[in-house]
Tab-separated table of C-alpha atoms in Angstrom:
chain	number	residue	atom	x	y	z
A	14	UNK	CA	38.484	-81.043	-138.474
A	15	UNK	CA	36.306	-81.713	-141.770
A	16	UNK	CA	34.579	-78.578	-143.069
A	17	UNK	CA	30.659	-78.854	-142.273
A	18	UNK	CA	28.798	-79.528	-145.633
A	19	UNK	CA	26.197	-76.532	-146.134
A	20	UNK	CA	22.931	-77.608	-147.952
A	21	UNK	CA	22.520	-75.670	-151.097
A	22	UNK	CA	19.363	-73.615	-151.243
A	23	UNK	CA	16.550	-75.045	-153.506
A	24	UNK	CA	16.091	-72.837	-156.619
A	25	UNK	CA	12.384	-72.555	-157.331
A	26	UNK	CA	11.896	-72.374	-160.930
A	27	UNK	CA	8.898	-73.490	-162.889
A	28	UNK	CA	9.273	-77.010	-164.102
A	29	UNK	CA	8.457	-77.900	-167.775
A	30	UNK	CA	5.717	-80.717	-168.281
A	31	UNK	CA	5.353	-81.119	-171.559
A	32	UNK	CA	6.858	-79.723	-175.171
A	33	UNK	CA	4.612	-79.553	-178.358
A	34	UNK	CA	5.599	-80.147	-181.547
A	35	UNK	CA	4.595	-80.429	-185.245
A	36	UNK	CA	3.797	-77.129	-186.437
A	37	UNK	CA	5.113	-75.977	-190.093
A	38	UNK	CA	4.729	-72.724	-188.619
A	39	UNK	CA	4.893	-69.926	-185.863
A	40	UNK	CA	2.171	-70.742	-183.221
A	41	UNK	CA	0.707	-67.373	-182.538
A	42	UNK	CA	-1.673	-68.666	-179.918
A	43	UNK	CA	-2.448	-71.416	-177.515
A	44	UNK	CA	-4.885	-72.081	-174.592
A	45	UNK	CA	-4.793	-75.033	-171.757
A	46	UNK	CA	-8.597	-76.532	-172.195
A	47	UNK	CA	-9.710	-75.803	-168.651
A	48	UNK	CA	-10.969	-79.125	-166.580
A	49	UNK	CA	-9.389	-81.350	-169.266
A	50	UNK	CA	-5.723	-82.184	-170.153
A	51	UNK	CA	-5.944	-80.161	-173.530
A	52	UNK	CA	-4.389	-77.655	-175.464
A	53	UNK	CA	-5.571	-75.667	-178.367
A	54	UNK	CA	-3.142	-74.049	-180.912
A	55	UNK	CA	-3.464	-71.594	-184.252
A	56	UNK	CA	-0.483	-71.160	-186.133
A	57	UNK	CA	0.687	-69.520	-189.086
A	58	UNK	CA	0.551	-72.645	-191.064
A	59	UNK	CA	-2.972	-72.704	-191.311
A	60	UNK	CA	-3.378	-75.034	-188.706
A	61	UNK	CA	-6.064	-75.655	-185.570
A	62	UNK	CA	-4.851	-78.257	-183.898
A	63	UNK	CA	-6.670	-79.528	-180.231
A	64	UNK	CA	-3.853	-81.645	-178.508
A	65	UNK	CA	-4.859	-84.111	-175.915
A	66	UNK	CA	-2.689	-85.893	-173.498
A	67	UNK	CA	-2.615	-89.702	-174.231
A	68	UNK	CA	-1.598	-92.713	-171.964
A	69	UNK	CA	1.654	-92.839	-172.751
A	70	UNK	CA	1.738	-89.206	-171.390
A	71	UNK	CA	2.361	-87.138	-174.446
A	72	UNK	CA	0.152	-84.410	-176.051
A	73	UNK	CA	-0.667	-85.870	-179.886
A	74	UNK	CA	-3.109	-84.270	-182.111
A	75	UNK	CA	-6.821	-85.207	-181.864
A	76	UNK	CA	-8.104	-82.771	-184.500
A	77	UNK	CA	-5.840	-81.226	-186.943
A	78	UNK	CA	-8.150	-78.413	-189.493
A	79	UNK	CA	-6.847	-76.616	-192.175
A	80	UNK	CA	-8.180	-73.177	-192.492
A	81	UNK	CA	-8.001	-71.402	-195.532
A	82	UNK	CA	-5.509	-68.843	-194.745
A	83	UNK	CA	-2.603	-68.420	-192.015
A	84	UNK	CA	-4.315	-68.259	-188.297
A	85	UNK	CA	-3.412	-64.978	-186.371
A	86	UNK	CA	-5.032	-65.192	-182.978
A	87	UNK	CA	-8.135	-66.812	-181.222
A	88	UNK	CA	-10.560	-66.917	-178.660
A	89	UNK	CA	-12.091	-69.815	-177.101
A	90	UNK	CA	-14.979	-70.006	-174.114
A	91	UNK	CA	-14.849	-73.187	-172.460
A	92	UNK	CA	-18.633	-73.303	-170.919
A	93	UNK	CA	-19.909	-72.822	-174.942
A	94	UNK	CA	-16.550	-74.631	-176.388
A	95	UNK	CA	-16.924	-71.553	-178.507
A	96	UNK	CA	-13.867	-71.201	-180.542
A	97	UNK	CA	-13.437	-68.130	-182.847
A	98	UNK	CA	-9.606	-68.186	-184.663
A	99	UNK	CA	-8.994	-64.872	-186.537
A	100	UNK	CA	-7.514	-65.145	-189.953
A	101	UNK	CA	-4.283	-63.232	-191.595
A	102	UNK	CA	-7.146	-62.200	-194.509
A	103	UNK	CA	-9.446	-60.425	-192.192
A	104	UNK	CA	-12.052	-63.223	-191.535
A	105	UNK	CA	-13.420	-64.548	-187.942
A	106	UNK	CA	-14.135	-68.133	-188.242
A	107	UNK	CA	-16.439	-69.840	-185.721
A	108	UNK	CA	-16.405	-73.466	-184.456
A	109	UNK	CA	-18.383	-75.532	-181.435
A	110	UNK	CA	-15.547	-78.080	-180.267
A	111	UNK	CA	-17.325	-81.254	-179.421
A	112	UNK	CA	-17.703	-82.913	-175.712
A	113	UNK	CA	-14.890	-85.233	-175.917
A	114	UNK	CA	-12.394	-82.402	-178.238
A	115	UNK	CA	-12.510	-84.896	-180.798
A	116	UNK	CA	-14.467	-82.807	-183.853
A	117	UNK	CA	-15.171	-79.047	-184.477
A	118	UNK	CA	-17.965	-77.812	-186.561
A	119	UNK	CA	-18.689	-74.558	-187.989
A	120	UNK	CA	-21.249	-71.891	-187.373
A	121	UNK	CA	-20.166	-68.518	-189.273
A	122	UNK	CA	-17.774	-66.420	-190.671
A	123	UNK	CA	-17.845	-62.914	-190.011
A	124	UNK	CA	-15.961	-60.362	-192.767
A	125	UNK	CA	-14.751	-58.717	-189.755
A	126	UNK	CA	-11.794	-56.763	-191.099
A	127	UNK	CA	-9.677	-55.613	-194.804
A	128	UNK	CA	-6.309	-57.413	-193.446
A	129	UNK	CA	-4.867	-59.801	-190.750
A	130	UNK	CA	-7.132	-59.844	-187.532
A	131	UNK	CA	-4.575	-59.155	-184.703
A	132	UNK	CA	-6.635	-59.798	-181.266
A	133	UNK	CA	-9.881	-61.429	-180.576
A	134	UNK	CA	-12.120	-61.178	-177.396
A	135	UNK	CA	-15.514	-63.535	-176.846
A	136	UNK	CA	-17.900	-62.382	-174.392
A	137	UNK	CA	-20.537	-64.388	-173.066
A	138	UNK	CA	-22.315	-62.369	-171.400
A	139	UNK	CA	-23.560	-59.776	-174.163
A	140	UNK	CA	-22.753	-61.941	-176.971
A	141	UNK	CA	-20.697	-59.681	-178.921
A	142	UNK	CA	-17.549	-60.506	-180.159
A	143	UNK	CA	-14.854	-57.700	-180.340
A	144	UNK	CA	-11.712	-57.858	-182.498
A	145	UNK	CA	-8.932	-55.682	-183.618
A	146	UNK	CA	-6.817	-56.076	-187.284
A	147	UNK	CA	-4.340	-54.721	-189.121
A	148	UNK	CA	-6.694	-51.960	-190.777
A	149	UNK	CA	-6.521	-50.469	-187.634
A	150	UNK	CA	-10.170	-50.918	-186.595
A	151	UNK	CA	-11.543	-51.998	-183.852
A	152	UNK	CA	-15.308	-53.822	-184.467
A	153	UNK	CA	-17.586	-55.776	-182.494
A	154	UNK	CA	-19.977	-57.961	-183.824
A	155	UNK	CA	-23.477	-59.665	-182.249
A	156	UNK	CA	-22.339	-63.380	-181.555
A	157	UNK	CA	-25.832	-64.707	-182.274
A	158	UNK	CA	-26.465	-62.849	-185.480
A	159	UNK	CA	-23.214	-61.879	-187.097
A	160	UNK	CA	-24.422	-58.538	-187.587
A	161	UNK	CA	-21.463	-55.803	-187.044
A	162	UNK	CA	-22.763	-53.455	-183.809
A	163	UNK	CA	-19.989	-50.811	-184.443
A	164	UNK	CA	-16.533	-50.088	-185.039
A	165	UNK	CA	-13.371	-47.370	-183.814
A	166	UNK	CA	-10.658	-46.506	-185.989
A	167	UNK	CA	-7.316	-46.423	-183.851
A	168	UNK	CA	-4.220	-44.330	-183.881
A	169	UNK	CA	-2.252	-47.249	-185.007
A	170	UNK	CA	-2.262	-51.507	-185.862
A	171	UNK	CA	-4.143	-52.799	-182.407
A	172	UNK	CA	-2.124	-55.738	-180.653
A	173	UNK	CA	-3.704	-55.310	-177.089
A	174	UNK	CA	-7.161	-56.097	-176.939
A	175	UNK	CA	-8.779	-56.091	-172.832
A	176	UNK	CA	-12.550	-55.834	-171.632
A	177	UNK	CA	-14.042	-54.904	-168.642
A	178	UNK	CA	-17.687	-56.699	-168.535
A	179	UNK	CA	-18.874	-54.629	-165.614
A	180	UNK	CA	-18.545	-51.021	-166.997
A	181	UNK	CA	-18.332	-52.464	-170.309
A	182	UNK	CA	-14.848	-50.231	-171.051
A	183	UNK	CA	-12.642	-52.250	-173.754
A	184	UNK	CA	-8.833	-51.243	-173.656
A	185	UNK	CA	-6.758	-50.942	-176.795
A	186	UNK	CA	-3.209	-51.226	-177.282
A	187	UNK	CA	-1.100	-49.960	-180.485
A	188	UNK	CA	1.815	-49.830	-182.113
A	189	UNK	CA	1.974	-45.909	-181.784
A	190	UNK	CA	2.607	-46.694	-177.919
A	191	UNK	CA	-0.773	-45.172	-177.060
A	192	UNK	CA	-4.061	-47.274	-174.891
A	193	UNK	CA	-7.243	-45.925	-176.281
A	194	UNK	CA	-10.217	-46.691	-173.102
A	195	UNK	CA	-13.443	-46.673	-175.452
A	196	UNK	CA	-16.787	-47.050	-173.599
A	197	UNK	CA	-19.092	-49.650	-175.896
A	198	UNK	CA	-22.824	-49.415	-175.800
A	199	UNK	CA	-25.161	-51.797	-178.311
A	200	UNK	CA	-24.658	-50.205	-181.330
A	201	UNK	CA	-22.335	-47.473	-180.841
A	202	UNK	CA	-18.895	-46.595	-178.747
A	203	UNK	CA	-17.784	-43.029	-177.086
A	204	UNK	CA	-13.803	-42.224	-176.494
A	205	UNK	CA	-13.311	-42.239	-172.671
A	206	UNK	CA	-9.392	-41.450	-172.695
A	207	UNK	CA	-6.071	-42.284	-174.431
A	208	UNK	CA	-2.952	-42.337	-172.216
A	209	UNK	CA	0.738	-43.473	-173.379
A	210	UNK	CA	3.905	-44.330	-170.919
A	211	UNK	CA	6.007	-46.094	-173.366
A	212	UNK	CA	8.418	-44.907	-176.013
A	213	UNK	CA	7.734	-48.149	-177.861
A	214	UNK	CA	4.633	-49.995	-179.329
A	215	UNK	CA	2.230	-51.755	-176.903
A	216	UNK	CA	2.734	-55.679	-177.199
A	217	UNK	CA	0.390	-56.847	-174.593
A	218	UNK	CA	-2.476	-55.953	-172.126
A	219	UNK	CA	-3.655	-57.543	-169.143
A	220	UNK	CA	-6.574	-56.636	-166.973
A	221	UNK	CA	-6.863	-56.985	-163.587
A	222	UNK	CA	-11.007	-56.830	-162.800
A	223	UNK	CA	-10.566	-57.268	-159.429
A	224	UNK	CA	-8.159	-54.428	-158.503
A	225	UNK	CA	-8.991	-52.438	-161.857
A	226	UNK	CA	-5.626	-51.957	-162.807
A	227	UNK	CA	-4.600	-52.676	-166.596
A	228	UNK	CA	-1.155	-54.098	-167.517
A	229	UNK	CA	0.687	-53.070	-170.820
A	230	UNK	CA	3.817	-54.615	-172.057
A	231	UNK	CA	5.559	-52.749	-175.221
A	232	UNK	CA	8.271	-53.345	-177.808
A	233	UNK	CA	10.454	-50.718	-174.969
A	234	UNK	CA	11.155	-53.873	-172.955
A	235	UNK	CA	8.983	-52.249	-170.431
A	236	UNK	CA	5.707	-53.074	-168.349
A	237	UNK	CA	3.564	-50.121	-166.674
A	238	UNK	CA	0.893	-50.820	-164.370
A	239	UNK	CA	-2.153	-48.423	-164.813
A	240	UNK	CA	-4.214	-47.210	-161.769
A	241	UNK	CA	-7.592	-47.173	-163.530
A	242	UNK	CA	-10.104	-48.391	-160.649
A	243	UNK	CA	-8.533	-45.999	-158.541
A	244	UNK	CA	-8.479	-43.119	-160.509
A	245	UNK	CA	-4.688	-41.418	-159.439
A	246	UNK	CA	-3.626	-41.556	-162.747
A	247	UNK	CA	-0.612	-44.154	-160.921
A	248	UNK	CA	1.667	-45.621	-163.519
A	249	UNK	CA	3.875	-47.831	-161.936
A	250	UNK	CA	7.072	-48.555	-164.423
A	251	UNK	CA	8.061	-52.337	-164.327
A	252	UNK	CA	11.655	-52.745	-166.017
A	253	UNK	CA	13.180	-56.746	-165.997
A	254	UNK	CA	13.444	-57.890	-169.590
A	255	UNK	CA	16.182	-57.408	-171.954
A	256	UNK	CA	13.949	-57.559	-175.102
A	257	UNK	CA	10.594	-56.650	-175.918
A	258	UNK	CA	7.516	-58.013	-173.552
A	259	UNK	CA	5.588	-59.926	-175.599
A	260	UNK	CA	2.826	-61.442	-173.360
A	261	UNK	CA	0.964	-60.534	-170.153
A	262	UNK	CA	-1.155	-62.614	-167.674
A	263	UNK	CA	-2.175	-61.892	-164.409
A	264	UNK	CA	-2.718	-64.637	-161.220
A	265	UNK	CA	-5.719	-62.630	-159.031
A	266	UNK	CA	-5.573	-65.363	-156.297
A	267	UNK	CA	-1.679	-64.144	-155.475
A	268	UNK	CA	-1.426	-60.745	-156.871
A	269	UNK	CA	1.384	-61.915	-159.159
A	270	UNK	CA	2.297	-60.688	-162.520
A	271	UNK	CA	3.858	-62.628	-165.325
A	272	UNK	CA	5.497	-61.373	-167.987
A	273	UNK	CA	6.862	-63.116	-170.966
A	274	UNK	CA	9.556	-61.337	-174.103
A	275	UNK	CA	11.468	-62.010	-176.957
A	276	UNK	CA	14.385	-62.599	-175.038
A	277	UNK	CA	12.741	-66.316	-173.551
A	278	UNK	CA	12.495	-64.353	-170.119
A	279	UNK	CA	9.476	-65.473	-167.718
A	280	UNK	CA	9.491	-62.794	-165.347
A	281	UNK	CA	6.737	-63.420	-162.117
A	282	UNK	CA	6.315	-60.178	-160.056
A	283	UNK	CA	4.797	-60.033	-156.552
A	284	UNK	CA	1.996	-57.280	-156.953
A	285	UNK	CA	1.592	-57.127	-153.574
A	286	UNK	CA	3.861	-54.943	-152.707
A	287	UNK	CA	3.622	-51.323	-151.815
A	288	UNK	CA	5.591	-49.751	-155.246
A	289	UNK	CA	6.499	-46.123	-156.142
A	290	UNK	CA	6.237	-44.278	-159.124
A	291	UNK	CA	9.294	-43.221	-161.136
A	292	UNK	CA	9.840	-39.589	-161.107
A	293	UNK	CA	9.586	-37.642	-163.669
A	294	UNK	CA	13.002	-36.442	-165.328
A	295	UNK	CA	13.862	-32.882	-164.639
A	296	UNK	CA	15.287	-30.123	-167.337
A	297	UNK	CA	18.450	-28.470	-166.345
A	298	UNK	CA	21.323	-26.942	-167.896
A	299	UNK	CA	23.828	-27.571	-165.005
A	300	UNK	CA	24.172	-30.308	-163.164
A	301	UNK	CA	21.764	-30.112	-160.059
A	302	UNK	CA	24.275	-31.556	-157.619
A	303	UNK	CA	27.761	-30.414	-158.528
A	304	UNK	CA	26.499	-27.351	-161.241
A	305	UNK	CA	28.748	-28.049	-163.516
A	306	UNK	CA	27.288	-26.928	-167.177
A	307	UNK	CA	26.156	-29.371	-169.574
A	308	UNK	CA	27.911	-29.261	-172.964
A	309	UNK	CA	24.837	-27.470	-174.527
A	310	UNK	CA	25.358	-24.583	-171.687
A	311	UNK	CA	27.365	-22.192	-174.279
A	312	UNK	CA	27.179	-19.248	-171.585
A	313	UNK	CA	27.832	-21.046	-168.327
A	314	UNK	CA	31.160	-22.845	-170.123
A	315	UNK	CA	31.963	-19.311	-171.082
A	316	UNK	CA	31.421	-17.908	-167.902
A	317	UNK	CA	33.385	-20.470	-165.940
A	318	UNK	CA	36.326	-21.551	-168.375
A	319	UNK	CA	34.505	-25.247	-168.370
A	320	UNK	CA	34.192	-27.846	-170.556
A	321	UNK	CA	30.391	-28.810	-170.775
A	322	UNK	CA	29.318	-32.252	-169.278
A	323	UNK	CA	26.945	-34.825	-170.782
A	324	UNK	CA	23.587	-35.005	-169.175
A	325	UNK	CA	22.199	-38.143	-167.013
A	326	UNK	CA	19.368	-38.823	-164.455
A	327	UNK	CA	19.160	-40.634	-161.625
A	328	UNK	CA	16.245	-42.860	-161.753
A	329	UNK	CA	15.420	-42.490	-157.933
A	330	UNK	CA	14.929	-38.962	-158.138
A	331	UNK	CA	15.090	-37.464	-161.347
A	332	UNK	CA	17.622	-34.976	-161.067
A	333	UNK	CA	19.854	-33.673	-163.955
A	334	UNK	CA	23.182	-34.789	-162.915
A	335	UNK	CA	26.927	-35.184	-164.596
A	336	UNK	CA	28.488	-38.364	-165.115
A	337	UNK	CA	30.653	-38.007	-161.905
A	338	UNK	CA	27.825	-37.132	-159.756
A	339	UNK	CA	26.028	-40.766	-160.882
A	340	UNK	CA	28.935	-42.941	-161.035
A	341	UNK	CA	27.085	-45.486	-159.097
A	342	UNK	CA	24.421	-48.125	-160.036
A	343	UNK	CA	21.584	-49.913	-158.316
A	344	UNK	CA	18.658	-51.867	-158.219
A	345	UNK	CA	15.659	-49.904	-156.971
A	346	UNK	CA	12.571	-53.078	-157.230
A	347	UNK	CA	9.911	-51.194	-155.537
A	348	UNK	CA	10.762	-48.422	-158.132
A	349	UNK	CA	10.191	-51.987	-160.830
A	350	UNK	CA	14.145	-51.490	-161.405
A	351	UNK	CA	15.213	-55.466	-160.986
A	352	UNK	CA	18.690	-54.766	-162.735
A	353	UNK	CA	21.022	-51.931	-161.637
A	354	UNK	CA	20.363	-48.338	-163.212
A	355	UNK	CA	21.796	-45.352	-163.052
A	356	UNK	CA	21.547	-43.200	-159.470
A	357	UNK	CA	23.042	-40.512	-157.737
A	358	UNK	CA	25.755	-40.906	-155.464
A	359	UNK	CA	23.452	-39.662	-152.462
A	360	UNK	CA	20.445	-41.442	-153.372
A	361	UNK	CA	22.932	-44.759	-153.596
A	362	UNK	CA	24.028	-43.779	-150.080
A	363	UNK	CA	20.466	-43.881	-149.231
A	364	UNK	CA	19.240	-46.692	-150.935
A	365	UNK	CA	19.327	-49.496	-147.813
A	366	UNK	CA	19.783	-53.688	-148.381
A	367	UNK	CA	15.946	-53.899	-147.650
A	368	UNK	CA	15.208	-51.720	-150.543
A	369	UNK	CA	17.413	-53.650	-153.033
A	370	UNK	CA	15.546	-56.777	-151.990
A	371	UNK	CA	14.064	-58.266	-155.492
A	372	UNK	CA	10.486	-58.165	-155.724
A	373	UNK	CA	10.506	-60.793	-159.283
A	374	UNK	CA	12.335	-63.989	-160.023
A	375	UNK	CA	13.066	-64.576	-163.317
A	376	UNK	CA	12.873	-67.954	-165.537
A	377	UNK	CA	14.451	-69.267	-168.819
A	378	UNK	CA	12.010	-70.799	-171.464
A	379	UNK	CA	14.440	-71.110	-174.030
A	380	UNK	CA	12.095	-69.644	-176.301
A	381	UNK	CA	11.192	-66.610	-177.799
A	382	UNK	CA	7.783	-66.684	-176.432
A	383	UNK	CA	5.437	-64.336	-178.507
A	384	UNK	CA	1.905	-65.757	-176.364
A	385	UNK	CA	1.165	-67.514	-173.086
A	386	UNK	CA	-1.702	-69.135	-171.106
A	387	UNK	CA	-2.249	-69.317	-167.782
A	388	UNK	CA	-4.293	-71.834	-166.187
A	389	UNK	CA	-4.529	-70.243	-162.408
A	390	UNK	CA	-6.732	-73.460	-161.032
A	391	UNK	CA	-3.894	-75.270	-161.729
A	392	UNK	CA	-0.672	-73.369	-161.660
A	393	UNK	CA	0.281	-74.028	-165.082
A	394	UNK	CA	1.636	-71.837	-168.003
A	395	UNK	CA	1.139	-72.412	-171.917
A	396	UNK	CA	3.978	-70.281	-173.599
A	397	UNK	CA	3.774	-70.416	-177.470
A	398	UNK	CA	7.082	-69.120	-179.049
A	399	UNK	CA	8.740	-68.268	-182.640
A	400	UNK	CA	10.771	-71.996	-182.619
A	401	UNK	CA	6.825	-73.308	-183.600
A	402	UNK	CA	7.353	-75.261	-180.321
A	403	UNK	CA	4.511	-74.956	-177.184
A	404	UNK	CA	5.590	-75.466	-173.672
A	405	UNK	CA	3.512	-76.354	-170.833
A	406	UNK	CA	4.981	-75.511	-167.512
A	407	UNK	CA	3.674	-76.291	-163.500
A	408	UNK	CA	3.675	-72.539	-162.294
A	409	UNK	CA	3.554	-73.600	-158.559
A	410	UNK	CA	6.855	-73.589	-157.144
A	411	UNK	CA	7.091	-69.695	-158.034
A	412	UNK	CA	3.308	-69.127	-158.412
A	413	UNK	CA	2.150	-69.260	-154.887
């Protein structure tokens, strides 16, 4: 009797609609032109290019501008066709794109920063345009007039710039590992809090207005969701890349996460799940299941003719434990632990199928992505990376 054929499950994965190429340079930045098949890059090459999609279905080109020093990062409003591009010698340069993308003309310069600008935020709806650079100030400036309203100096070089409209709050990330909350008035700011989770430099924010929650990514390969709206102090720990996280976006409409790193990981987390704080690791100088001393534990080893043990934790409960007592591994998701880590043997006895159920899938770009765009109306993702290449992909197989 012939063996029955079994289908073979469909692997959703993002498809890849388009590749973009011609730059001399890194492209640090790149944004889908909503309501138009458009893209608009900066790169390190000095170059602003607005791509349009032609008939014979590729993206060429329609203005290339030379700027007079390497572009860093950029902003761009798509009911003004704003566009403000921050410059690697401190300047904001602004630009009204024209109706059909096909010419840019200037409006100002602001002398925003001493060095590189590293993050640039718009906003309509006071006209001020905030920024962060490589001096380690963060400024905003009066859209209409140019005039600077007010500046904070920060721990360390900003590269996580987020704004809430409504309370008017701007989050900062740095390289320190720290996000400063500063509270911005007209002409002057006050400090509302600092909080730090990582043991690396922040990368990335993302804010969520909706469910007032901010995202960071950091240089620790990490992501930690932060409970602002809701005032617990909840960080949530989100571990599932194996280099740093580079980029952040959120899609509101699904509650899903993506997360983009140096290792060319696109990493999509469902958001709406119920998810648990890691514990917090506890001291000890035995181990807290079999009490066996650790090698620093010069009495105890005395005492009971031991050798000393190395110290571990388990990440489900955060006990001090010996390498014997957490010879096991396992995924905990709901924890944010999407590879296997390091557990107790009784919390692994615990730990049911249900529980290891993966709450992310995870993509290949083939890039080491260092910025991405998301386009929610449509499902599709702009991921610029260090190759000088910029992908489009259709989001919507794993996006939904």
């Amino acid at each position: 009797m012939a063996a029955e054929i079994q289908p073979k499950p469909l692997t959703r994965k993002p498809i890849l609609l388009q590749r973009m190429e011609g730059s001399q340079e890194v492209v640090n930045m790149a944004v889908i032109v909503p309501k138009e098949e458009g893209v608009i890059s900066v790169s390190e090459d000095r170059t602003v290019r607005v791509w349009l999609k032609r008939d014979s279905g590729q993206y060429w080109p329609s203005i290339y501008h030379a700027m007079p020093s390497p572009c860093s990062c950029m902003s761009f409003n798509p009911e003004t066709r704003r566009l403000s591009i921050g410059l690697d010698n401190g300047t904001i340069s602004e630009f009204i794109l024209s109706e059909d993308y096909n010419k840019m003309t200037p409006v100002k310069n602001y002398q925003a920063h001493q060095s590189r600008v590293t993050m640039i935020l718009f906003v309509l709806e006071l006209e001020w345009v905030l920024s962060t650079g490589q001096d380690k100030q963060f400024a905003w400036h009066c859209s209409e007039s140019g005039q600077r309203l007010g500046g904070y100096r920060t721990s360390a070089v900003a590269s996580g710039l987020q704004f809430d409209v409504e309370t008017r709050h701007v989050f900062i990330g740095d390289h320190s590992g720290q996000v400063t909350i500063l509270k911005l008035e007209q002409e002057n700011c006050t400090l509302v809090t600092t909080f730090r989770g990582h043991t690396g430099g922040v990368t990335a924010l993302c804010w969520d207005p909706v469910q007032r929650v901010l995202f960071s990514g950091s240089s620790d390969h990490s992501v930690i969701m932060w409970d602002i709206g809701g005032r617990k102090g909840t960080a949530i720990e989100l571990q599932g890349h194996n280099d740093k996280v580079q980029a952040l976006s959120y899609a509101q409409h699904t509650r899903q996460l993506i997360s983009c790193g140096g290792d060319g990981g696109i990493v999509v987390w469902n958001m709406d799940v119920e998810r648990q704080e890691t514990p917090e690791w506890l001291d000890s100088d035995s181990c807290q299941k079999c009490d066996q001393p650790f090698f620093w534990n010069f009495k105890q080893m005395w005492d009971s003719k031991k050798i000393g043990l190395r110290q571990h934790h388990c990440r489900k409960c955060g006990k001090a434990v010996c390498g014997k007592c957490s010879s096991k591994r396992s995924s905990i998701p709901l924890m944010g632990f999407e590879f296997e880590v390091r557990v107790c043997d009784s919390c692994h006895e615990a730990i049911t199928d249900e529980e290891r159920a993966p709450t992310a899938t995870f993509h290949d770009s083939k890039h080491n992505i260092v910025h991405v765009h998301f386009d929610a109306t449509r499902g599709w993702l702009l991921t610029s990376g260090t190759d000088k290449v910029i992908k489009l992909w259709d989001m919507t197989p794993v996006v939904s």
